[in-house]
Amino acid sequence: MNKLKHALRFCLVRFLTLLEIALKACLFLPIPLFMVWFSYKVDISGLFQGELAPREVANMLLAGDTVSNYEQMDERQILELYVQNLPEAQVPDTVALGSSRVMQLSGAIVGGSYYNAGMSGAGAMDVMNAWYLFERAGKLPKNLILCVDPWMFNGVSASDLNKKADPELFAEFLEKALGLASDYEEPDQLEIWKALVDPAYFQGNVKYYLKQRQTGQHETEDGETIPFKAMTGSLESLDFSVKFSDGSIYYPMTFRNWAYEEVMAEALAQAGTISAMHGFDTMDPYWTDLFDRFVRHVQAKGVNVVFLLTPYHPFICLHVYNNPQGLTGFFEVEPWLREYAAGRGIPLYGSYHAGRAGVLEPLFFDGIHCRPQALELMFPGIQAAVKGERTAYETLYLQEYGDVANTKNALIGYDPDCVVPNEEWYKYASTVTWAQLNARAAGSADAAGA
């Protein structure tokens, strides 16, 4: 009996001692927890929050700011951080994907809550990666405007086009989203997370944070000034590009105000290279099939898909028509897309050929980038687009110039069936509204009835 009491007393003393130690340890627990939290939030090396400069841009965009020096931005990192930190309440109803050829598509043209996730030089991998960032984060839009560039189907230049894209993210998308075999391997995050409990990393974050507070200067870990600032006031005379909070961009004054001769000189240079098009003899079966799988996957998520084809300068179209060698795949894309879109119930707007969309030369910045005014002529806004409705301008243009060959086949080229309207007609037609068209139609019907 005495042995039992002794054993119980011994266990009770041990328990109370351990409890006392645990309680004392709890008093110090907030310190390591604070160190972990602080290192995670400041994250000078960008192990968890991304590199400092792209993080700064993403935070400004999320705050609704217009950000300077677009030319210096790491667009892919910024998009990843933007989506990563995007609050549920700010998930846009509509997202646009594509290359720089879609980046003049602004929220004012699209309507509703919107973000332009286009990236300069984007190939098929970039487009699918951008979509997967939203999908993986559980922040899907209701509508996807997919600006389809013809080079997405060029297998010859695929490796060069996709050299900036994240191959690991793409492999993850193929395997986890599309269910295709890939070389994706789950990354080992253990070594990275060890930094959170490293006192040296905590000290580095504290020094950086205090320096930022004292100087008010935004710098990288290496002490270099972060060149991105929130812009206020007029943007008209800036000598650099800016990125709006909706993801669209605004070019510098010098580029926007190029004279006709400068635009044509650039178009001539671009026609000589046709970026990402050489060797494009036919649409590549792999990338064509992957495009189909991607579109079907997006639609299966309940997202409305809209195709947008932004036009090339008329001179580019003429050059391609006269010099088709090595570019015959280019001729295949638009007819295929139109047939594919019709089969999948996807509204399609625009054309690679400026004449088929009624876009005049003055509506181009250069040979491959059209002005936002051109997009306004072709795109009716997202609410109308998902219903397949057309702009008043396009309707009037087709009434005036359209025919079966022009609207149905839509081959890349320069031929009598493809009309670029004159400026006088354009000035008139671009001001016509749907109300005026309806009134005219009603008047015509009354006249016919009489």
CSV table of C-alpha atoms in Angstrom, one decimal:
chain,number,residue,atom,x,y,z
A,1,MET,CA,0.0,0.0,0.0
A,2,ASN,CA,2.8,2.3,0.9
A,3,LYS,CA,4.6,1.5,-2.3
A,4,LEU,CA,1.4,2.4,-4.3
A,5,LYS,CA,1.1,5.8,-2.5
A,6,HIS,CA,4.8,6.4,-3.1
A,7,ALA,CA,4.4,5.7,-6.8
A,8,LEU,CA,1.3,7.9,-7.0
A,9,ARG,CA,3.1,10.7,-5.2
A,10,PHE,CA,6.1,10.4,-7.5
A,11,CYS,CA,3.9,10.5,-10.6
A,12,LEU,CA,2.0,13.6,-9.3
A,13,VAL,CA,5.2,15.4,-8.5
A,14,ARG,CA,6.6,14.7,-11.9
A,15,PHE,CA,3.3,15.8,-13.6
A,16,LEU,CA,3.3,19.0,-11.7
A,17,THR,CA,6.9,19.7,-12.5
A,18,LEU,CA,6.3,19.1,-16.2
A,19,LEU,CA,3.2,21.3,-16.0
A,20,GLU,CA,5.2,24.1,-14.4
A,21,ILE,CA,7.9,23.8,-17.1
A,22,ALA,CA,5.2,23.9,-19.8
A,23,LEU,CA,3.5,26.9,-18.3
A,24,LYS,CA,6.9,28.7,-18.2
A,25,ALA,CA,7.6,27.7,-21.7
A,26,CYS,CA,4.3,29.2,-22.8
A,27,LEU,CA,5.4,32.5,-21.5
A,28,PHE,CA,8.2,32.5,-24.0
A,29,LEU,CA,6.2,30.9,-26.9
A,30,PRO,CA,5.0,34.3,-28.3
A,31,ILE,CA,8.7,35.2,-29.1
A,32,PRO,CA,9.4,32.4,-31.6
A,33,LEU,CA,5.9,32.7,-33.0
A,34,PHE,CA,6.5,36.4,-33.6
A,35,MET,CA,9.8,35.6,-35.3
A,36,VAL,CA,8.2,33.1,-37.6
A,37,TRP,CA,5.3,35.5,-38.4
A,38,PHE,CA,7.7,38.5,-39.0
A,39,SER,CA,10.0,36.6,-41.2
A,40,TYR,CA,7.1,35.3,-43.3
A,41,LYS,CA,5.5,38.7,-43.7
A,42,VAL,CA,8.7,40.7,-44.5
A,43,ASP,CA,10.4,37.9,-46.3
A,44,ILE,CA,13.4,39.9,-47.7
A,45,SER,CA,14.6,37.0,-49.9
A,46,GLY,CA,11.1,36.4,-51.4
A,47,LEU,CA,11.0,32.8,-50.2
A,48,PHE,CA,7.3,32.9,-49.4
A,49,GLN,CA,5.9,36.3,-50.6
A,50,GLY,CA,7.8,36.6,-53.9
A,51,GLU,CA,10.6,38.9,-54.8
A,52,LEU,CA,10.4,42.4,-53.3
A,53,ALA,CA,10.0,44.4,-56.6
A,54,PRO,CA,7.2,42.3,-58.2
A,55,ARG,CA,5.5,42.1,-54.8
A,56,GLU,CA,5.5,45.9,-54.6
A,57,VAL,CA,3.8,46.1,-58.0
A,58,ALA,CA,1.3,43.4,-57.2
A,59,ASN,CA,0.3,45.1,-54.0
A,60,MET,CA,-0.1,48.5,-55.7
A,61,LEU,CA,-2.3,46.9,-58.4
A,62,LEU,CA,-4.4,45.3,-55.8
A,63,ALA,CA,-4.8,48.6,-54.1
A,64,GLY,CA,-6.1,50.1,-57.3
A,65,ASP,CA,-3.0,52.1,-58.3
A,66,THR,CA,-1.6,52.9,-61.7
A,67,VAL,CA,2.1,51.7,-61.6
A,68,SER,CA,5.1,53.3,-63.4
A,69,ASN,CA,7.8,51.7,-65.6
A,70,TYR,CA,5.9,48.8,-67.1
A,71,GLU,CA,8.9,48.0,-69.3
A,72,GLN,CA,10.9,46.9,-66.3
A,73,MET,CA,8.4,44.6,-64.8
A,74,ASP,CA,8.7,40.9,-64.4
A,75,GLU,CA,5.1,40.3,-65.7
A,76,ARG,CA,5.0,36.6,-64.9
A,77,GLN,CA,6.0,37.0,-61.3
A,78,ILE,CA,3.7,39.9,-60.8
A,79,LEU,CA,0.7,37.9,-62.1
A,80,GLU,CA,1.5,35.0,-59.8
A,81,LEU,CA,1.8,37.4,-56.8
A,82,TYR,CA,-1.3,39.3,-57.8
A,83,VAL,CA,-3.4,36.1,-57.9
A,84,GLN,CA,-1.8,34.8,-54.8
A,85,ASN,CA,-2.8,37.9,-52.8
A,86,LEU,CA,-6.1,38.6,-54.5
A,87,PRO,CA,-8.8,38.8,-51.9
A,88,GLU,CA,-11.9,36.7,-52.6
A,89,ALA,CA,-14.0,39.9,-52.7
A,90,GLN,CA,-11.8,41.2,-55.6
A,91,VAL,CA,-11.8,38.2,-57.9
A,92,PRO,CA,-12.7,39.7,-61.3
A,93,ASP,CA,-15.8,38.6,-63.2
A,94,THR,CA,-13.8,38.7,-66.4
A,95,VAL,CA,-10.1,37.9,-67.1
A,96,ALA,CA,-8.3,38.4,-70.5
A,97,LEU,CA,-5.4,36.2,-71.5
A,98,GLY,CA,-2.9,36.6,-74.3
A,99,SER,CA,0.2,38.4,-75.4
A,100,SER,CA,0.9,42.2,-75.6
A,101,ARG,CA,-1.6,42.2,-78.5
A,102,VAL,CA,-4.5,42.1,-75.9
A,103,MET,CA,-3.1,44.5,-73.4
A,104,GLN,CA,-4.9,47.5,-74.8
A,105,LEU,CA,-8.2,45.8,-73.8
A,106,SER,CA,-9.2,47.9,-70.8
A,107,GLY,CA,-11.9,47.6,-68.2
A,108,ALA,CA,-13.6,50.6,-69.9
A,109,ILE,CA,-14.1,48.5,-73.0
A,110,VAL,CA,-14.9,45.2,-71.3
A,111,GLY,CA,-17.2,46.4,-68.5
A,112,GLY,CA,-17.7,45.0,-65.1
A,113,SER,CA,-15.0,43.8,-62.8
A,114,TYR,CA,-12.1,42.9,-65.0
A,115,TYR,CA,-8.4,42.1,-65.0
A,116,ASN,CA,-6.1,41.9,-68.1
A,117,ALA,CA,-3.6,39.0,-67.4
A,118,GLY,CA,-1.9,39.4,-70.8
A,119,MET,CA,1.9,39.2,-71.0
A,120,SER,CA,4.4,40.4,-73.5
A,121,GLY,CA,5.5,37.7,-75.9
A,122,ALA,CA,3.1,35.1,-74.3
A,123,GLY,CA,3.0,31.8,-76.0
A,124,ALA,CA,0.6,28.9,-75.4
A,125,MET,CA,2.4,27.8,-72.2
A,126,ASP,CA,2.2,31.4,-70.7
A,127,VAL,CA,-1.6,31.6,-71.5
A,128,MET,CA,-2.3,28.2,-69.9
A,129,ASN,CA,-0.1,29.0,-66.9
A,130,ALA,CA,-1.9,32.3,-66.4
A,131,TRP,CA,-5.2,30.5,-66.3
A,132,TYR,CA,-3.9,27.8,-64.0
A,133,LEU,CA,-2.8,30.4,-61.4
A,134,PHE,CA,-6.4,31.5,-61.0
A,135,GLU,CA,-7.7,27.9,-61.0
A,136,ARG,CA,-5.1,26.6,-58.5
A,137,ALA,CA,-5.9,29.5,-56.2
A,138,GLY,CA,-9.7,28.8,-56.4
A,139,LYS,CA,-10.3,32.3,-57.9
A,140,LEU,CA,-11.9,31.5,-61.2
A,141,PRO,CA,-13.6,34.3,-63.2
A,142,LYS,CA,-17.0,33.9,-64.7
A,143,ASN,CA,-15.8,34.9,-68.1
A,144,LEU,CA,-12.5,34.4,-70.1
A,145,ILE,CA,-11.6,36.5,-73.0
A,146,LEU,CA,-8.9,34.5,-74.8
A,147,CYS,CA,-6.9,36.6,-77.3
A,148,VAL,CA,-5.7,33.8,-79.6
A,149,ASP,CA,-2.5,34.6,-81.4
A,150,PRO,CA,-1.7,32.5,-84.5
A,151,TRP,CA,1.7,31.6,-83.1
A,152,MET,CA,0.1,29.5,-80.4
A,153,PHE,CA,-0.2,26.8,-83.0
A,154,ASN,CA,3.3,27.0,-84.4
A,155,GLY,CA,5.3,24.1,-83.2
A,156,VAL,CA,8.5,25.1,-84.9
A,157,SER,CA,8.9,28.3,-82.7
A,158,ALA,CA,7.2,26.8,-79.6
A,159,SER,CA,10.5,26.4,-77.6
A,160,ASP,CA,11.5,30.0,-78.3
A,161,LEU,CA,8.1,31.4,-77.6
A,162,ASN,CA,7.8,29.5,-74.3
A,163,LYS,CA,11.3,30.2,-73.0
A,164,LYS,CA,10.0,32.7,-70.5
A,165,ALA,CA,7.2,30.5,-69.2
A,166,ASP,CA,7.5,28.5,-66.0
A,167,PRO,CA,7.9,24.9,-67.1
A,168,GLU,CA,7.2,23.5,-63.7
A,169,LEU,CA,3.9,25.3,-63.4
A,170,PHE,CA,3.0,24.1,-66.9
A,171,ALA,CA,3.8,20.5,-66.0
A,172,GLU,CA,1.6,20.9,-63.0
A,173,PHE,CA,-1.2,22.2,-65.1
A,174,LEU,CA,-0.9,19.4,-67.6
A,175,GLU,CA,-1.0,16.7,-64.8
A,176,LYS,CA,-3.3,18.2,-62.3
A,177,ALA,CA,-5.8,20.1,-64.5
A,178,LEU,CA,-5.8,18.3,-67.8
A,179,GLY,CA,-4.9,14.8,-66.5
A,180,LEU,CA,-2.0,14.4,-68.9
A,181,ALA,CA,1.3,12.7,-68.2
A,182,SER,CA,4.1,15.2,-67.5
A,183,ASP,CA,7.4,15.3,-65.6
A,184,TYR,CA,5.9,17.3,-62.7
A,185,GLU,CA,7.3,16.5,-59.3
A,186,GLU,CA,6.0,18.0,-56.0
A,187,PRO,CA,8.6,20.5,-54.8
A,188,ASP,CA,10.3,19.8,-51.4
A,189,GLN,CA,9.4,22.9,-49.4
A,190,LEU,CA,11.2,21.7,-46.2
A,191,GLU,CA,14.4,23.6,-46.7
A,192,ILE,CA,12.6,26.8,-47.6
A,193,TRP,CA,10.3,26.6,-44.5
A,194,LYS,CA,13.4,26.1,-42.3
A,195,ALA,CA,14.2,29.8,-42.9
A,196,LEU,CA,11.2,30.8,-40.8
A,197,VAL,CA,12.9,29.5,-37.7
A,198,ASP,CA,16.4,30.7,-38.6
A,199,PRO,CA,17.5,33.6,-36.3
A,200,ALA,CA,19.8,35.0,-39.0
A,201,TYR,CA,16.9,35.3,-41.4
A,202,PHE,CA,14.9,37.0,-38.8
A,203,GLN,CA,17.7,39.5,-38.1
A,204,GLY,CA,18.0,40.3,-41.8
A,205,ASN,CA,14.3,40.9,-42.0
A,206,VAL,CA,14.4,43.2,-39.0
A,207,LYS,CA,17.3,45.3,-40.4
A,208,TYR,CA,15.5,45.6,-43.7
A,209,TYR,CA,12.2,46.6,-42.1
A,210,LEU,CA,13.8,49.2,-39.9
A,211,LYS,CA,15.7,50.7,-42.8
A,212,GLN,CA,12.6,51.0,-44.9
A,213,ARG,CA,10.8,52.7,-42.0
A,214,GLN,CA,13.6,55.2,-41.5
A,215,THR,CA,14.3,56.1,-45.1
A,216,GLY,CA,10.9,55.6,-46.6
A,217,GLN,CA,12.7,54.3,-49.7
A,218,HIS,CA,11.6,51.0,-51.3
A,219,GLU,CA,14.7,48.9,-52.0
A,220,THR,CA,15.5,45.3,-52.9
A,221,GLU,CA,17.5,43.0,-50.6
A,222,ASP,CA,20.6,44.2,-52.4
A,223,GLY,CA,19.9,47.9,-51.7
A,224,GLU,CA,18.8,48.7,-55.3
A,225,THR,CA,15.9,51.2,-55.6
A,226,ILE,CA,12.6,49.6,-56.7
A,227,PRO,CA,11.6,51.7,-59.7
A,228,PHE,CA,7.9,51.2,-59.5
A,229,LYS,CA,5.7,54.0,-58.1
A,230,ALA,CA,2.0,54.7,-57.9
A,231,MET,CA,1.1,57.3,-60.5
A,232,THR,CA,-1.2,60.3,-60.0
A,233,GLY,CA,-2.2,63.1,-62.2
A,234,SER,CA,-2.1,63.2,-66.0
A,235,LEU,CA,-0.3,60.4,-67.9
A,236,GLU,CA,-0.3,62.1,-71.3
A,237,SER,CA,3.3,63.3,-71.4
A,238,LEU,CA,5.0,60.4,-69.7
A,239,ASP,CA,8.1,58.9,-71.4
A,240,PHE,CA,7.5,55.4,-70.0
A,241,SER,CA,4.6,52.9,-70.0
A,242,VAL,CA,2.4,52.4,-67.1
A,243,LYS,CA,0.2,49.5,-66.0
A,244,PHE,CA,-3.3,50.3,-64.9
A,245,SER,CA,-4.9,48.5,-61.9
A,246,ASP,CA,-7.0,46.5,-64.4
A,247,GLY,CA,-3.8,45.1,-65.9
A,248,SER,CA,-4.0,47.0,-69.2
A,249,ILE,CA,-1.1,49.2,-70.2
A,250,TYR,CA,-0.7,52.7,-71.5
A,251,TYR,CA,2.2,53.4,-73.8
A,252,PRO,CA,4.6,56.4,-73.5
A,253,MET,CA,3.8,59.6,-75.4
A,254,THR,CA,6.5,59.2,-78.0
A,255,PHE,CA,5.2,55.8,-79.0
A,256,ARG,CA,1.6,56.8,-79.0
A,257,ASN,CA,2.4,59.9,-81.1
A,258,TRP,CA,4.5,58.3,-83.8
A,259,ALA,CA,4.1,59.9,-87.2
A,260,TYR,CA,2.7,57.8,-90.1
A,261,GLU,CA,6.2,57.4,-91.5
A,262,GLU,CA,7.5,56.0,-88.2
A,263,VAL,CA,4.6,53.5,-87.9
A,264,MET,CA,5.1,52.3,-91.4
A,265,ALA,CA,8.9,52.0,-90.8
A,266,GLU,CA,8.2,49.8,-87.8
A,267,ALA,CA,5.5,47.8,-89.7
A,268,LEU,CA,8.1,47.2,-92.5
A,269,ALA,CA,10.6,45.9,-90.0
A,270,GLN,CA,8.1,43.7,-88.3
A,271,ALA,CA,6.9,42.3,-91.6
A,272,GLY,CA,10.4,41.2,-92.3
A,273,THR,CA,10.5,39.0,-89.2
A,274,ILE,CA,6.8,38.3,-88.4
A,275,SER,CA,7.7,37.4,-84.8
A,276,ALA,CA,7.2,33.8,-84.0
A,277,MET,CA,5.8,32.9,-87.4
A,278,HIS,CA,8.7,31.7,-89.5
A,279,GLY,CA,8.7,28.0,-90.2
A,280,PHE,CA,5.0,28.0,-89.6
A,281,ASP,CA,4.1,25.6,-92.5
A,282,THR,CA,1.1,24.1,-90.8
A,283,MET,CA,-0.8,24.1,-87.5
A,284,ASP,CA,1.1,21.8,-85.1
A,285,PRO,CA,-1.0,18.8,-84.1
A,286,TYR,CA,0.3,18.7,-80.5
A,287,TRP,CA,-0.4,22.4,-79.8
A,288,THR,CA,-3.7,22.3,-81.6
A,289,ASP,CA,-4.9,19.4,-79.6
A,290,LEU,CA,-3.6,21.0,-76.3
A,291,PHE,CA,-5.5,24.2,-77.2
A,292,ASP,CA,-8.7,22.2,-77.6
A,293,ARG,CA,-8.2,20.4,-74.3
A,294,PHE,CA,-7.5,23.7,-72.6
A,295,VAL,CA,-10.7,25.4,-73.9
A,296,ARG,CA,-12.8,22.3,-73.1
A,297,HIS,CA,-11.3,22.3,-69.6
A,298,VAL,CA,-12.2,26.0,-69.0
A,299,GLN,CA,-15.7,25.5,-70.3
A,300,ALA,CA,-16.1,22.5,-68.0
A,301,LYS,CA,-15.5,24.8,-65.1
A,302,GLY,CA,-18.6,26.7,-66.0
A,303,VAL,CA,-16.6,29.7,-67.4
A,304,ASN,CA,-17.9,31.6,-70.5
A,305,VAL,CA,-15.2,31.6,-73.1
A,306,VAL,CA,-14.9,34.4,-75.7
A,307,PHE,CA,-12.3,34.4,-78.5
A,308,LEU,CA,-10.7,37.7,-79.6
A,309,LEU,CA,-8.5,38.0,-82.7
A,310,THR,CA,-6.7,41.3,-82.7
A,311,PRO,CA,-5.7,42.5,-86.2
A,312,TYR,CA,-2.4,43.0,-87.9
A,313,HIS,CA,-1.6,46.2,-89.7
A,314,PRO,CA,-2.9,46.1,-93.4
A,315,PHE,CA,0.7,46.3,-94.6
A,316,ILE,CA,1.6,43.1,-92.6
A,317,CYS,CA,-1.4,41.3,-94.2
A,318,LEU,CA,-0.3,42.4,-97.7
A,319,HIS,CA,3.2,41.3,-97.0
A,320,VAL,CA,2.0,37.8,-95.8
A,321,TYR,CA,-0.2,37.5,-98.8
A,322,ASN,CA,2.6,38.3,-101.2
A,323,ASN,CA,5.3,36.3,-99.3
A,324,PRO,CA,3.5,33.2,-98.1
A,325,GLN,CA,6.6,30.9,-98.0
A,326,GLY,CA,7.1,29.4,-94.6
A,327,LEU,CA,3.9,31.1,-93.4
A,328,THR,CA,1.2,28.8,-94.8
A,329,GLY,CA,0.2,27.8,-91.2
A,330,PHE,CA,-0.7,31.4,-90.6
A,331,PHE,CA,-3.3,31.1,-93.3
A,332,GLU,CA,-4.9,28.1,-91.6
A,333,VAL,CA,-5.5,29.5,-88.1
A,334,GLU,CA,-8.3,31.9,-88.5
A,335,PRO,CA,-10.6,29.7,-90.6
A,336,TRP,CA,-9.9,26.8,-88.2
A,337,LEU,CA,-10.7,29.0,-85.1
A,338,ARG,CA,-13.9,30.2,-86.6
A,339,GLU,CA,-15.1,26.7,-87.3
A,340,TYR,CA,-13.9,25.5,-83.9
A,341,ALA,CA,-15.6,28.4,-82.1
A,342,ALA,CA,-18.9,27.7,-83.9
A,343,GLY,CA,-18.7,24.1,-82.9
A,344,ARG,CA,-18.0,24.9,-79.2
A,345,GLY,CA,-20.6,27.7,-79.0
A,346,ILE,CA,-17.9,30.3,-78.4
A,347,PRO,CA,-18.4,33.9,-79.6
A,348,LEU,CA,-15.5,35.2,-81.8
A,349,TYR,CA,-14.6,38.8,-82.3
A,350,GLY,CA,-12.2,40.6,-84.6
A,351,SER,CA,-9.9,39.1,-87.2
A,352,TYR,CA,-6.2,38.9,-87.9
A,353,HIS,CA,-6.9,40.9,-91.1
A,354,ALA,CA,-7.6,44.6,-90.4
A,355,GLY,CA,-9.8,44.8,-93.5
A,356,ARG,CA,-12.1,42.1,-92.3
A,357,ALA,CA,-12.7,44.0,-89.1
A,358,GLY,CA,-12.9,47.4,-90.7
A,359,VAL,CA,-9.8,48.7,-88.9
A,360,LEU,CA,-7.9,51.5,-90.6
A,361,GLU,CA,-4.2,52.2,-90.6
A,362,PRO,CA,-4.4,55.1,-88.2
A,363,LEU,CA,-5.8,52.7,-85.5
A,364,PHE,CA,-2.4,50.9,-85.2
A,365,PHE,CA,0.6,51.8,-83.0
A,366,ASP,CA,2.8,49.6,-85.2
A,367,GLY,CA,2.5,46.5,-87.3
A,368,ILE,CA,1.2,44.2,-84.7
A,369,HIS,CA,-0.5,46.3,-81.9
A,370,CYS,CA,-3.8,48.0,-82.6
A,371,ARG,CA,-5.0,51.0,-80.6
A,372,PRO,CA,-7.8,50.6,-78.0
A,373,GLN,CA,-10.1,52.5,-80.4
A,374,ALA,CA,-9.9,49.5,-82.8
A,375,LEU,CA,-10.9,47.1,-80.0
A,376,GLU,CA,-13.9,49.3,-79.2
A,377,LEU,CA,-15.0,48.9,-82.8
A,378,MET,CA,-14.8,45.1,-82.6
A,379,PHE,CA,-15.7,44.2,-79.0
A,380,PRO,CA,-19.2,45.0,-77.6
A,381,GLY,CA,-18.4,44.6,-73.9
A,382,ILE,CA,-18.5,41.3,-72.0
A,383,GLN,CA,-22.2,41.2,-71.3
A,384,ALA,CA,-23.1,41.5,-75.0
A,385,ALA,CA,-20.1,39.3,-76.0
A,386,VAL,CA,-21.2,36.2,-74.0
A,387,LYS,CA,-24.5,36.4,-75.9
A,388,GLY,CA,-22.7,36.7,-79.2
A,389,GLU,CA,-24.0,40.2,-79.9
A,390,ARG,CA,-22.0,42.5,-82.2
A,391,THR,CA,-21.0,46.1,-82.1
A,392,ALA,CA,-23.0,48.7,-84.1
A,393,TYR,CA,-19.9,49.4,-86.1
A,394,GLU,CA,-19.3,45.8,-87.1
A,395,THR,CA,-22.9,45.4,-88.0
A,396,LEU,CA,-22.8,48.5,-90.2
A,397,TYR,CA,-19.5,47.4,-91.7
A,398,LEU,CA,-20.8,44.0,-92.7
A,399,GLN,CA,-24.0,45.5,-94.2
A,400,GLU,CA,-21.8,47.8,-96.3
A,401,TYR,CA,-18.9,45.6,-97.2
A,402,GLY,CA,-19.5,42.1,-96.0
A,403,ASP,CA,-20.1,39.0,-98.1
A,404,VAL,CA,-19.9,35.3,-97.7
A,405,ALA,CA,-16.2,35.1,-98.6
A,406,ASN,CA,-15.4,38.0,-96.3
A,407,THR,CA,-17.3,37.0,-93.2
A,408,LYS,CA,-17.2,33.2,-93.3
A,409,ASN,CA,-13.9,32.1,-94.8
A,410,ALA,CA,-11.9,34.9,-93.3
A,411,LEU,CA,-8.6,33.8,-94.8
A,412,ILE,CA,-5.5,35.8,-94.0
A,413,GLY,CA,-4.6,37.7,-97.1
A,414,TYR,CA,-5.2,40.8,-99.1
A,415,ASP,CA,-7.8,40.3,-101.8
A,416,PRO,CA,-10.8,42.1,-103.4
A,417,ASP,CA,-13.2,40.4,-101.0
A,418,CYS,CA,-11.4,42.1,-98.0
A,419,VAL,CA,-12.1,45.8,-97.9
A,420,VAL,CA,-10.4,48.4,-95.8
A,421,PRO,CA,-13.0,51.2,-95.7
A,422,ASN,CA,-12.0,54.8,-96.4
A,423,GLU,CA,-11.6,57.3,-93.6
A,424,GLU,CA,-14.7,59.2,-94.5
A,425,TRP,CA,-16.9,56.2,-94.1
A,426,TYR,CA,-15.1,55.2,-90.9
A,427,LYS,CA,-15.7,58.6,-89.3
A,428,TYR,CA,-19.4,58.3,-90.0
A,429,ALA,CA,-19.7,54.6,-89.0
A,430,SER,CA,-17.7,54.8,-85.8
A,431,THR,CA,-20.2,57.3,-84.4
A,432,VAL,CA,-23.3,55.3,-85.2
A,433,THR,CA,-25.1,53.8,-82.2
A,434,TRP,CA,-27.3,50.8,-81.9
A,435,ALA,CA,-30.3,53.1,-81.3
A,436,GLN,CA,-29.6,54.8,-84.6
A,437,LEU,CA,-29.2,51.4,-86.4
A,438,ASN,CA,-32.5,50.2,-84.9
A,439,ALA,CA,-34.3,53.4,-85.8
A,440,ARG,CA,-33.0,53.1,-89.4
A,441,ALA,CA,-34.1,49.5,-89.6
A,442,ALA,CA,-37.5,50.4,-88.3
A,443,GLY,CA,-37.7,53.2,-90.9
A,444,SER,CA,-36.8,50.8,-93.7
A,445,ALA,CA,-39.4,48.3,-92.5
A,446,ASP,CA,-42.1,51.0,-92.5
A,447,ALA,CA,-41.0,52.1,-96.0
A,448,ALA,CA,-41.2,48.5,-97.2
A,449,GLY,CA,-44.6,48.1,-95.7
A,450,ALA,CA,-45.9,51.2,-97.3
